[in-house]
PDB file of C-alpha atoms in Angstrom:
ATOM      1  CA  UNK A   1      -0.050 -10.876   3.498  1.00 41.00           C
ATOM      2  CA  UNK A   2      -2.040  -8.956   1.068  1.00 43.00           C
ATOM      3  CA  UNK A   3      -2.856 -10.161  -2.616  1.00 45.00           C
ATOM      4  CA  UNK A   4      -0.595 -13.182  -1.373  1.00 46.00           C
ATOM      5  CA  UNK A   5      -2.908 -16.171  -3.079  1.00 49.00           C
ATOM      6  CA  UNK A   6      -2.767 -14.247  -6.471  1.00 60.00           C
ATOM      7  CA  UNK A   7       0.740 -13.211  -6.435  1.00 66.00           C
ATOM      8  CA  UNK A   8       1.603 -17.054  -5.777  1.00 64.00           C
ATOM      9  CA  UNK A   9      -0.593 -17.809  -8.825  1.00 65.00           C
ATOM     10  CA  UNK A  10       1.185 -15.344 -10.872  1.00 66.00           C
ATOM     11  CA  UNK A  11       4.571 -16.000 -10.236  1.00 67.00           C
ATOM     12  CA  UNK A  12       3.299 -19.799 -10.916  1.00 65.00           C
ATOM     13  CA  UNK A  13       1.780 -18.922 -14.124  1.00 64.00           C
ATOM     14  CA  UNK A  14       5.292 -16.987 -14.757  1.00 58.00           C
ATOM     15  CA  UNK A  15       7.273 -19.986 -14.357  1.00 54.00           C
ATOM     16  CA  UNK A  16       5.570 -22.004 -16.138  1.00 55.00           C
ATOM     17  CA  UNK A  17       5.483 -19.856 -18.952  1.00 52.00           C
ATOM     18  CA  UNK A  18       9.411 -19.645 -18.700  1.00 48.00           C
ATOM     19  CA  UNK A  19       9.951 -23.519 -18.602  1.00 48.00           C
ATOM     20  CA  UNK A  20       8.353 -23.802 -22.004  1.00 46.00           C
ATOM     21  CA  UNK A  21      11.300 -21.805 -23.400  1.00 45.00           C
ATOM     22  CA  UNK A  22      14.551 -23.651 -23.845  1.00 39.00           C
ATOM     23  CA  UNK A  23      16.731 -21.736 -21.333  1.00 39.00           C
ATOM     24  CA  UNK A  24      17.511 -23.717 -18.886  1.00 36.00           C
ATOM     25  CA  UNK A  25      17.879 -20.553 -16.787  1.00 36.00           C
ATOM     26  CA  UNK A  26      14.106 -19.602 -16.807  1.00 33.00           C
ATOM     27  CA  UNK A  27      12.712 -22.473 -14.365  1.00 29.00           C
ATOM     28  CA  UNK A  28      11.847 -22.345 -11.296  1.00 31.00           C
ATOM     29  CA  UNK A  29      14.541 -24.845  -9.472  1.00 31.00           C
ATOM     30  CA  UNK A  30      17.738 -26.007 -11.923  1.00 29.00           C
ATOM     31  CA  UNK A  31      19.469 -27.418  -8.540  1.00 33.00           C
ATOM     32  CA  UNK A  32      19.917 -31.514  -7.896  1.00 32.00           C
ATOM     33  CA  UNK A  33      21.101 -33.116  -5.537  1.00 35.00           C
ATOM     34  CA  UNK A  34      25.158 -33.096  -5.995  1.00 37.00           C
ATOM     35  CA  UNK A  35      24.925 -30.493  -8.243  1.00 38.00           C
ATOM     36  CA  UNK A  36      26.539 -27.116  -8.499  1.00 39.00           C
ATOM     37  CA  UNK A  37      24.586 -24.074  -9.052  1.00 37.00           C
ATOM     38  CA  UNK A  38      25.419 -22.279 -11.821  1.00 39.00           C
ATOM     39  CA  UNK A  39      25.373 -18.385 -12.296  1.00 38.00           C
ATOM     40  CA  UNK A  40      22.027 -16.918 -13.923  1.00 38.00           C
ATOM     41  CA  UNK A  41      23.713 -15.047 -17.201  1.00 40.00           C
ATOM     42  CA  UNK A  42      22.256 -11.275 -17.223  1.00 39.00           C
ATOM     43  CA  UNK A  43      20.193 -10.154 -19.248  1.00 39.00           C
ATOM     44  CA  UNK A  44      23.205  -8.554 -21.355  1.00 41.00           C
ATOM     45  CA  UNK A  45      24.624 -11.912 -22.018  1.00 41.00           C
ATOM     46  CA  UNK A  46      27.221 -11.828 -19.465  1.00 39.00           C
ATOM     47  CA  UNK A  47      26.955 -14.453 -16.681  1.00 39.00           C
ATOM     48  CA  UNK A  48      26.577 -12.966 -12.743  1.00 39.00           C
ATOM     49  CA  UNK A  49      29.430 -13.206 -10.408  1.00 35.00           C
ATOM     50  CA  UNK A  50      28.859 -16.478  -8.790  1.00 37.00           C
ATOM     51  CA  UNK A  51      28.140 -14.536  -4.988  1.00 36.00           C
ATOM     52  CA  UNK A  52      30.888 -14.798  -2.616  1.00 34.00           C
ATOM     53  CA  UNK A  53      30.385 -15.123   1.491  1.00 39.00           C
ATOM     54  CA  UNK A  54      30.709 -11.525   1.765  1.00 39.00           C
ATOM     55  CA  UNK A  55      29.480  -9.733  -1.463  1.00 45.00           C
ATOM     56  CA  UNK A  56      28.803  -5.992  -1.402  1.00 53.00           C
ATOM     57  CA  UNK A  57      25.042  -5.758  -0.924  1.00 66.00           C
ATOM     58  CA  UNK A  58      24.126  -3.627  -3.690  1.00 71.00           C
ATOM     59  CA  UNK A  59      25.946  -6.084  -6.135  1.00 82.00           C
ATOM     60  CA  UNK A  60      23.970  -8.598  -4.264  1.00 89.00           C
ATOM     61  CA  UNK A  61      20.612  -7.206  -4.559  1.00 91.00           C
ATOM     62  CA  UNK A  62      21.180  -6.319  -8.371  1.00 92.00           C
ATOM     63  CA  UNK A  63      22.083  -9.360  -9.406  1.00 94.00           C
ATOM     64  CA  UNK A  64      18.651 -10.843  -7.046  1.00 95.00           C
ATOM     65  CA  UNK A  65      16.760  -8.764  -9.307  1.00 95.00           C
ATOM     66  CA  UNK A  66      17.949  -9.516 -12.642  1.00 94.00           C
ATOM     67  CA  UNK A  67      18.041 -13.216 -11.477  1.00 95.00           C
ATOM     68  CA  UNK A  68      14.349 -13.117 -10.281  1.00 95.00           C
ATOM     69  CA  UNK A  69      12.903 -10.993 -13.414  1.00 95.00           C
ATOM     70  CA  UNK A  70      14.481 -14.163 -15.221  1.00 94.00           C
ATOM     71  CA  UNK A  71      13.280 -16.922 -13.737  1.00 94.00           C
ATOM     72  CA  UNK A  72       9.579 -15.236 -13.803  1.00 94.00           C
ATOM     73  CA  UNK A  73       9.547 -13.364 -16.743  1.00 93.00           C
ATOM     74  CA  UNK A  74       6.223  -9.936 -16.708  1.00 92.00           C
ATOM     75  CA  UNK A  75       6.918  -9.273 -12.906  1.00 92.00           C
ATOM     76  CA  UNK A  76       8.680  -6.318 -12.591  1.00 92.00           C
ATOM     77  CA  UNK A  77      10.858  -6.281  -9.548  1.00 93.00           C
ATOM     78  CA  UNK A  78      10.792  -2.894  -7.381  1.00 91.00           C
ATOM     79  CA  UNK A  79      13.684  -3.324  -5.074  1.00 93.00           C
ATOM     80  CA  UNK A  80      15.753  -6.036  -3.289  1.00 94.00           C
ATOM     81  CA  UNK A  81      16.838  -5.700   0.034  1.00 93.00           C
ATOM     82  CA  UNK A  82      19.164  -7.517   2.205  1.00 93.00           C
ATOM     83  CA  UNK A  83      17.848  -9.305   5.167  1.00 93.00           C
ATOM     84  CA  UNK A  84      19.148  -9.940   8.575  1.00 93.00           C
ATOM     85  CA  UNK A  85      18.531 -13.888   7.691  1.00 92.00           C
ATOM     86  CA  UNK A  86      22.165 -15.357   6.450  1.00 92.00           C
ATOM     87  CA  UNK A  87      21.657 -15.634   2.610  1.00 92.00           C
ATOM     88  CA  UNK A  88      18.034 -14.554   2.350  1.00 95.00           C
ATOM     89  CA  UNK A  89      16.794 -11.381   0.536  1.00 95.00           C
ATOM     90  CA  UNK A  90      13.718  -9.107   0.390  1.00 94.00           C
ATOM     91  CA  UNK A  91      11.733  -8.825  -3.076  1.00 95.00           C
ATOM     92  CA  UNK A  92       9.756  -5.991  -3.251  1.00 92.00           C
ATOM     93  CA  UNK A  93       7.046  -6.710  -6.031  1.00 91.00           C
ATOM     94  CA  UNK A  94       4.638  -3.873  -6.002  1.00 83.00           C
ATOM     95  CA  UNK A  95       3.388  -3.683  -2.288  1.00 79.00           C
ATOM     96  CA  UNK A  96       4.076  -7.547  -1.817  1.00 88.00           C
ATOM     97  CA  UNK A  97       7.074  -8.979  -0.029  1.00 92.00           C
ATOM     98  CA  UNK A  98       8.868 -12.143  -1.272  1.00 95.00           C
ATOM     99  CA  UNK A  99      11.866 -14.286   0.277  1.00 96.00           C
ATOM    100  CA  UNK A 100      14.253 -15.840  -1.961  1.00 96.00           C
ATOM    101  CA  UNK A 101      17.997 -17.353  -1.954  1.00 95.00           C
ATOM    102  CA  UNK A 102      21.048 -15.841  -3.787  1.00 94.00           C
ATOM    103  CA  UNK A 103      20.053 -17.759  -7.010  1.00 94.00           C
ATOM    104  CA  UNK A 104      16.559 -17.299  -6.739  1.00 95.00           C
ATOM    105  CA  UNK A 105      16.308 -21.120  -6.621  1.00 95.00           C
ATOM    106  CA  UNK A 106      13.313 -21.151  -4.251  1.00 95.00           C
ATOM    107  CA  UNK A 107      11.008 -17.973  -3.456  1.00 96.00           C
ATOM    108  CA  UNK A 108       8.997 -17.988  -0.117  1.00 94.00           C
ATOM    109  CA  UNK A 109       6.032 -16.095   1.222  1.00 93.00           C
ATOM    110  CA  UNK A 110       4.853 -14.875   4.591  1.00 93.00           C
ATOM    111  CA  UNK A 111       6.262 -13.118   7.959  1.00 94.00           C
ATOM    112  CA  UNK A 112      10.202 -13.043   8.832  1.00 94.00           C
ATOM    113  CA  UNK A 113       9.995 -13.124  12.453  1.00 95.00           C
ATOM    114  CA  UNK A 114      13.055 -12.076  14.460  1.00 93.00           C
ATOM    115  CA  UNK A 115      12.605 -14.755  16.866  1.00 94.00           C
ATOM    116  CA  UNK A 116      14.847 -13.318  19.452  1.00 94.00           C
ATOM    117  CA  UNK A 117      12.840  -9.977  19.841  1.00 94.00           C
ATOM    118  CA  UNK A 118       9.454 -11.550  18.896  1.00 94.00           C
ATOM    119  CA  UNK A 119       9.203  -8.900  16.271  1.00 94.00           C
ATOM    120  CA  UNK A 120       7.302  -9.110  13.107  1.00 94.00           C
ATOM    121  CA  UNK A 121       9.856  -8.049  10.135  1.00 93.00           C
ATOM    122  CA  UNK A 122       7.792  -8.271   7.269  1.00 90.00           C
ATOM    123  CA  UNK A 123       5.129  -6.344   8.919  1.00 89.00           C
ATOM    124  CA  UNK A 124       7.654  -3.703   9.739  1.00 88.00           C
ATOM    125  CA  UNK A 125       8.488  -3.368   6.753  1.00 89.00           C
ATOM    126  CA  UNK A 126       5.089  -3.024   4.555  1.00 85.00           C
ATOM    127  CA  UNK A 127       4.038  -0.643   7.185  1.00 81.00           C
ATOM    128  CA  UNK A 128       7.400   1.674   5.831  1.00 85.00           C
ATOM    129  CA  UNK A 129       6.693   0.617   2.480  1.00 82.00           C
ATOM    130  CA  UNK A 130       2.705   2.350   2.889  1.00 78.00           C
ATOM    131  CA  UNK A 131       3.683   5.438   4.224  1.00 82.00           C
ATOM    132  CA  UNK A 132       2.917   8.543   2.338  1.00 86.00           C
ATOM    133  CA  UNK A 133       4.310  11.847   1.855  1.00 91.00           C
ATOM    134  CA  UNK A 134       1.097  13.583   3.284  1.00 94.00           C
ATOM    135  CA  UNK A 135       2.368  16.851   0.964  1.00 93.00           C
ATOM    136  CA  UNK A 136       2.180  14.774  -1.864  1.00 94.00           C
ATOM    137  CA  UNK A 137      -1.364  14.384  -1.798  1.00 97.00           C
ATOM    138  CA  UNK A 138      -3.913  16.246  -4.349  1.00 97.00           C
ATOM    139  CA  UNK A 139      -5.735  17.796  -1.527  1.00 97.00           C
ATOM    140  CA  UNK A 140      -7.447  19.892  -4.139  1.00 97.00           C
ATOM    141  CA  UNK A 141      -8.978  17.188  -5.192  1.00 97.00           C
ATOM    142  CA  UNK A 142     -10.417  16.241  -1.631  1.00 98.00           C
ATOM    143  CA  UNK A 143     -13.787  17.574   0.104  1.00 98.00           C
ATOM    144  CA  UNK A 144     -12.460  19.671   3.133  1.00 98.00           C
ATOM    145  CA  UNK A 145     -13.717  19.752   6.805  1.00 97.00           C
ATOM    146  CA  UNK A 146     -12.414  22.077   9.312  1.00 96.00           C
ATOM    147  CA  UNK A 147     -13.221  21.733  12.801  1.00 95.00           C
ATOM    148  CA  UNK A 148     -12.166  24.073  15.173  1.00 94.00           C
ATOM    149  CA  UNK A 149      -8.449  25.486  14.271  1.00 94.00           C
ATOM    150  CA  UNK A 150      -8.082  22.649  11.745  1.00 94.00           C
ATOM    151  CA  UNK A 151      -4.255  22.104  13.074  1.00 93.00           C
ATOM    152  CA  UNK A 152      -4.124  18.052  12.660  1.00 95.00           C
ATOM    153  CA  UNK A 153      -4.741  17.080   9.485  1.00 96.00           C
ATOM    154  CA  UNK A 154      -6.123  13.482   8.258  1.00 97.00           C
ATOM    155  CA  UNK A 155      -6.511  12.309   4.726  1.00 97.00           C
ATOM    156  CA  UNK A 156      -9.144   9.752   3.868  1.00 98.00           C
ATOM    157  CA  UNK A 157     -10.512   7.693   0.715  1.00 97.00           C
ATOM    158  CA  UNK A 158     -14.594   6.879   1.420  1.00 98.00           C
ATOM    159  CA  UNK A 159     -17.188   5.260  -0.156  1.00 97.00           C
ATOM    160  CA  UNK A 160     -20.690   7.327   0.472  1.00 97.00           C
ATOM    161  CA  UNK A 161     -22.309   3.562   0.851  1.00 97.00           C
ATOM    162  CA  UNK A 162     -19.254   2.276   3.360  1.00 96.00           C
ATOM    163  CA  UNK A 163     -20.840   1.924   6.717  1.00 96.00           C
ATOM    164  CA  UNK A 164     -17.707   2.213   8.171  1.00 96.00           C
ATOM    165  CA  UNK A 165     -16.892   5.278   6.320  1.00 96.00           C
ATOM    166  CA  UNK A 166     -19.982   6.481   8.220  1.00 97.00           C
ATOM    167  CA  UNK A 167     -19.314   5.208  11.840  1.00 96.00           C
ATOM    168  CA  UNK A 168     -15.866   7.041  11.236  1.00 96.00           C
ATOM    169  CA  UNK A 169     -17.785  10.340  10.684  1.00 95.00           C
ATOM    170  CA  UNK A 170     -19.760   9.725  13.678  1.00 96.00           C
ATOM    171  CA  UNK A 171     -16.392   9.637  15.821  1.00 96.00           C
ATOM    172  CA  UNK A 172     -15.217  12.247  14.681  1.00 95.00           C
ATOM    173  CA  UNK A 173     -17.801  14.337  15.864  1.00 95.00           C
ATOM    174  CA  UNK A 174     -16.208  13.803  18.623  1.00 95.00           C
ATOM    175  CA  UNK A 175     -12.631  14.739  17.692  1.00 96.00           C
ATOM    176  CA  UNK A 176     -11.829  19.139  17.692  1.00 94.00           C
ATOM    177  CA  UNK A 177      -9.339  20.924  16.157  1.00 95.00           C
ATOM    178  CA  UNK A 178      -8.233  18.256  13.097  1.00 96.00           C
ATOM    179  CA  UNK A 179      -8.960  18.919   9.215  1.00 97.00           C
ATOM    180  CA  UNK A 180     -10.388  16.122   7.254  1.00 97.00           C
ATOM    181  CA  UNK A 181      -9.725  16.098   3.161  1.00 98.00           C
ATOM    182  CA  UNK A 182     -12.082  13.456   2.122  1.00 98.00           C
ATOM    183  CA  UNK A 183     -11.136  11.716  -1.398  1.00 98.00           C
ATOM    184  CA  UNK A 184     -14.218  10.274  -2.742  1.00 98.00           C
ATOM    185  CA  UNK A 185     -13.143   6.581  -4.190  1.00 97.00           C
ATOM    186  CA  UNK A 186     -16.745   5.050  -4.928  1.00 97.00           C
ATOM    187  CA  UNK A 187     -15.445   1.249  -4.938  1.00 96.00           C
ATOM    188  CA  UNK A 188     -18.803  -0.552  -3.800  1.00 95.00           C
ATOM    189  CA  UNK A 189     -22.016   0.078  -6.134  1.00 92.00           C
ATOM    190  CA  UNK A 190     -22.516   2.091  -9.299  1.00 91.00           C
ATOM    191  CA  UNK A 191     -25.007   3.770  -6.885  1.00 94.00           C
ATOM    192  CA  UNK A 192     -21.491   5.201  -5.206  1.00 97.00           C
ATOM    193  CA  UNK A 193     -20.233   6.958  -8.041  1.00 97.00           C
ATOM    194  CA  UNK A 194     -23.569   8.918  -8.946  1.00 96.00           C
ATOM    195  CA  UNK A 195     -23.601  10.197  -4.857  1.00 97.00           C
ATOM    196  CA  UNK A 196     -19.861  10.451  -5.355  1.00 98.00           C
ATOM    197  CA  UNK A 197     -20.557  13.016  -8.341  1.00 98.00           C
ATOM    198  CA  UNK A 198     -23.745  14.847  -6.578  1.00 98.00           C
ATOM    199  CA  UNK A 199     -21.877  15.348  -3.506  1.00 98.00           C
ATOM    200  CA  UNK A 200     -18.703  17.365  -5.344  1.00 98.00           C
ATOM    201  CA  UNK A 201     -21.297  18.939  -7.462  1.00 98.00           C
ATOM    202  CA  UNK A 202     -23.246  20.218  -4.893  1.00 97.00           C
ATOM    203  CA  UNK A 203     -22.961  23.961  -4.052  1.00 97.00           C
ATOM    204  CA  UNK A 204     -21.245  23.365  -0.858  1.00 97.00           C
ATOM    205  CA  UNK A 205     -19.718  19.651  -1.295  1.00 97.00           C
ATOM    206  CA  UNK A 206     -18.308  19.410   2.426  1.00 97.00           C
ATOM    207  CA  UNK A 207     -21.879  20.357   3.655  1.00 97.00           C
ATOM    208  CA  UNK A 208     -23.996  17.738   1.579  1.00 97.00           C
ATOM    209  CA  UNK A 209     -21.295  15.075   2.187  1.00 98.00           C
ATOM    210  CA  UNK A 210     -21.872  15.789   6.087  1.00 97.00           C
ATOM    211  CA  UNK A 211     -24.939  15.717   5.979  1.00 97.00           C
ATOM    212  CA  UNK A 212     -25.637  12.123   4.100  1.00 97.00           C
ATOM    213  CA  UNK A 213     -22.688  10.858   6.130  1.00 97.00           C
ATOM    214  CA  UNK A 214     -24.068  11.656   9.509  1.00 97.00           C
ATOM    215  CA  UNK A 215     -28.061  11.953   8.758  1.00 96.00           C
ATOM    216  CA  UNK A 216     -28.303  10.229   5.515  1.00 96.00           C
ATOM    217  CA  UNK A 217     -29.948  13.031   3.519  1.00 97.00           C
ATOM    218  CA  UNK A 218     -29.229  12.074  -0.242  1.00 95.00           C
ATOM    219  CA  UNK A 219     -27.793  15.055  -2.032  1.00 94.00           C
ATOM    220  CA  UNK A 220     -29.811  16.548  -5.310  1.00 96.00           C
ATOM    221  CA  UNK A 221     -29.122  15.093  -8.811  1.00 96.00           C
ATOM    222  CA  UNK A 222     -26.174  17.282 -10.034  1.00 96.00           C
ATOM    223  CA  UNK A 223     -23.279  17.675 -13.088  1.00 95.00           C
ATOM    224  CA  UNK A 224     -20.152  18.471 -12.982  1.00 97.00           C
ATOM    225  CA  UNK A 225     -16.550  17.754 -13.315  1.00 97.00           C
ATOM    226  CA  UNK A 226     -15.428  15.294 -10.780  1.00 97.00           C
ATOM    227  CA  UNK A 227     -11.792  14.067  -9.793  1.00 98.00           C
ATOM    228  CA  UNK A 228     -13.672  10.849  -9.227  1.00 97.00           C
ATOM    229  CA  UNK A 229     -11.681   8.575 -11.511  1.00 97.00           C
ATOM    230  CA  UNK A 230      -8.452  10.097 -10.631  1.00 97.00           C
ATOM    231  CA  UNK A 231      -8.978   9.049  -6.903  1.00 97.00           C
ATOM    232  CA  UNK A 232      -9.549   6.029  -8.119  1.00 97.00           C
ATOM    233  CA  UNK A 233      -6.309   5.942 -10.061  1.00 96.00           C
ATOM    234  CA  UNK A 234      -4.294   7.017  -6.634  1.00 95.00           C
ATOM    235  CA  UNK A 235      -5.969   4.833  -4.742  1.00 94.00           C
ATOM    236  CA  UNK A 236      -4.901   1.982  -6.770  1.00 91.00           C
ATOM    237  CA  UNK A 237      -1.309   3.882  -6.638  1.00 89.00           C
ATOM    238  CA  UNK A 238      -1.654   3.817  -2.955  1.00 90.00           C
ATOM    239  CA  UNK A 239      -2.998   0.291  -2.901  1.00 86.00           C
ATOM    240  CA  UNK A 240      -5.802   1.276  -0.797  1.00 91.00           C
ATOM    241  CA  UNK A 241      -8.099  -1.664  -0.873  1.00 88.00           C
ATOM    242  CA  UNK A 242     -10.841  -0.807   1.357  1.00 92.00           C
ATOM    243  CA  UNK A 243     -12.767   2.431   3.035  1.00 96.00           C
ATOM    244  CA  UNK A 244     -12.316   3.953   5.251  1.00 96.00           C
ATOM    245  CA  UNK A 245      -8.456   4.343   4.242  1.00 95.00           C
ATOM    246  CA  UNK A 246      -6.759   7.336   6.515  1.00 96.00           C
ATOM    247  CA  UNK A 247      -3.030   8.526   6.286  1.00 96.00           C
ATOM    248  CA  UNK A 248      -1.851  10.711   8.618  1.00 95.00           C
ATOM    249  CA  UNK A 249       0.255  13.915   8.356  1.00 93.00           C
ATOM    250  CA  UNK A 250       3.434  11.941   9.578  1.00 91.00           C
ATOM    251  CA  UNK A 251       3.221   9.350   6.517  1.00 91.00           C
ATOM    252  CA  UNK A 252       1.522   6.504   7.811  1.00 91.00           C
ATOM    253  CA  UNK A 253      -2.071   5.301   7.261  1.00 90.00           C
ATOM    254  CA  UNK A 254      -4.238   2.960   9.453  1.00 92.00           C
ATOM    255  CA  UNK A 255      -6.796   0.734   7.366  1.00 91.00           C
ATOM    256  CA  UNK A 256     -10.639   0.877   8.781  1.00 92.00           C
ATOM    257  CA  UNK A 257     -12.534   3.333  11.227  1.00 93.00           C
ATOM    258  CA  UNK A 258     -10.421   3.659  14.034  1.00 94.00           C
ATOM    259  CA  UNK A 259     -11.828   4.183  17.793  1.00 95.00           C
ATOM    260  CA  UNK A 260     -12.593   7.324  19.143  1.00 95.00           C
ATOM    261  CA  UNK A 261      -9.691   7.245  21.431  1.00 95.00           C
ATOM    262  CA  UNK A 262      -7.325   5.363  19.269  1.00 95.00           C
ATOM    263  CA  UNK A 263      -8.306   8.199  16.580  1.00 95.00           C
ATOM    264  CA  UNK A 264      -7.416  11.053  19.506  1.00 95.00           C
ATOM    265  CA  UNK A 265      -4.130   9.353  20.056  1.00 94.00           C
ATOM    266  CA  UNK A 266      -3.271   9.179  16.385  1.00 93.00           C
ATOM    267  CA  UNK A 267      -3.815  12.599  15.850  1.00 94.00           C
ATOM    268  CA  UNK A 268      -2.203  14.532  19.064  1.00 92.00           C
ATOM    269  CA  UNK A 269       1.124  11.741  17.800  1.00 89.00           C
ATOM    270  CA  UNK A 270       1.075  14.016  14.652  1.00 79.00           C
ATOM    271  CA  UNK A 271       2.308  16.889  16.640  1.00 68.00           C
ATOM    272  CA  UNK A 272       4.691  15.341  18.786  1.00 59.00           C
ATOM    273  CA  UNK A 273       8.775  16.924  18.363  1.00 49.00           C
ATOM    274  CA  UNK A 274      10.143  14.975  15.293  1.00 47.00           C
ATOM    275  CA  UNK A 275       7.253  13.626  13.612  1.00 49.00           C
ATOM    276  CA  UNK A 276       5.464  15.286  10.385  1.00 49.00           C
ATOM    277  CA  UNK A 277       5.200  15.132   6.778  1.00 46.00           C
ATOM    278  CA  UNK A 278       7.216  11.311   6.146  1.00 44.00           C
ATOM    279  CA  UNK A 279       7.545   9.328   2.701  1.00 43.00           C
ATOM    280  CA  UNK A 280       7.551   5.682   2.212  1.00 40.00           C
ATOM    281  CA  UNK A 281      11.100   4.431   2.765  1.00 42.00           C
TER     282      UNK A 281
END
């Protein structure tokens, strides 16, 4: 799982923050052996309904949340979700996935695996959590390519020094009728942010990124107002942590350049009955 070595470390450095405050509450594990567990009081004062064997699940995930904000006090919780494992829930912090009892006594990382259908739950699941509204995206603030009727569309964050960012171009030189809105998200040298800014300076942006993409002619020296660091800003929204990044017009988003006939089969998917424009669920 992504970031899953420094989330660890944070929720670590979180607890043992928390057990230098008196509360008994704010520790990691308060259960021994023999002993009851006692409700984790809200953060109104009142203490949590102690969780029956069949409590209503949005009761249940609320009082997950509060519980888990406790224990690890600066991580923000963005949603807790029942799981199909008896007594287990679903953290959602940020674009990480967590595992943790009712009383947040013990928290666990990695894949749920549904063992029955070999399936791969909490890979399911980020892939939902990832999607993107394709709407939603500041395409004004992308370089545009048109090739041929331009009716598939592909969005896609690029370094100009990402190597795969340039075998990606080179495939889809082979790929018709698809529009490509380049975000420029210069992530690997300073060098990448002053071709970032010559290439949307230049006088026709979508030419002079073509052609250092594909023949490597360097762009002139130019000035201008970029949307540079606001594609950074998204990116890190979008938790895109690598180029090439591409999301597609039904929502989701593959990570790295994608075969040519992978790419095809993305793209003719996009206009199949039923799919388009999907957000994250």
């Amino acid at each position: 799982m992504k970031h899953s070595l420094s989330l660890a470390a944070l929720l670590l450095c979180a607890s043992l923050t928390a057990q230098a405050q008196p509360a008994a509450d704010q520790v990691l594990s308060t259960r021994t052996a023999g002993q009851a567990e006692a409700p984790v009081p809200a953060r109104d004062g009142t203490a949590d309904r102690v969780l029956s064997t069949a409590p209503a699940q949005a009761d249940s995930a609320q009082a997950v949340s509060r519980a888990f904000e406790q224990r690890f006090p600066g991580i923000r919780v963005d949603a807790v979700r029942v799981t199909p494992m008896n007594g287990i829930f679903e953290v959602q912090v940020g674009m990480d996935l967590l595992y943790t009892d009712a009383q947040v006594d013990y928290v666990l990382q990695g894949s749920m695996i549904d063992a029955h259908a070999r399936r791969d739950l909490t890979a399911e699941r980020l892939e939902i959590l990832q999607q993107v509204a394709f709407d939603s995206l500041p395409l004004d603030r992308a370089i545009k390519q048109v090739k041929g009727d331009g009716t598939r569309q592909v969005a896609v964050f690029e370094d100009p020094n990402c190597g795969y960012c340039k075998q990606l171009h080179r495939t889809l030189e082979e790929v018709d009728d698809v529009t490509v809105y380049t975000f420029l998200f210069p992530i690997l040298s300073p060098d990448s942010t002053t071709r970032s800014r010559d290439i949307w300076c230049a006088a026709d942006p979508a030419k002079a990124w073509k052609a250092w993409m594909l023949n490597g002619e360097a762009p002139a020296q130019a000035e201008c107002e970029t949307p540079i660091q606001a594609n950074l800003a998204l990116g890190r929204k979008l938790n895109v942590q690598g180029t090439p990044a591409l999301f597609f017009a039904d929502g989701s988003r593959v990570n790295g350049a994608m075969p040519l006939e992978s790419l095809k089969k993305k793209l003719d998917a996009q206009n199949e009955p039923g799919r388009g424009s999907a957000a994250a669920g």
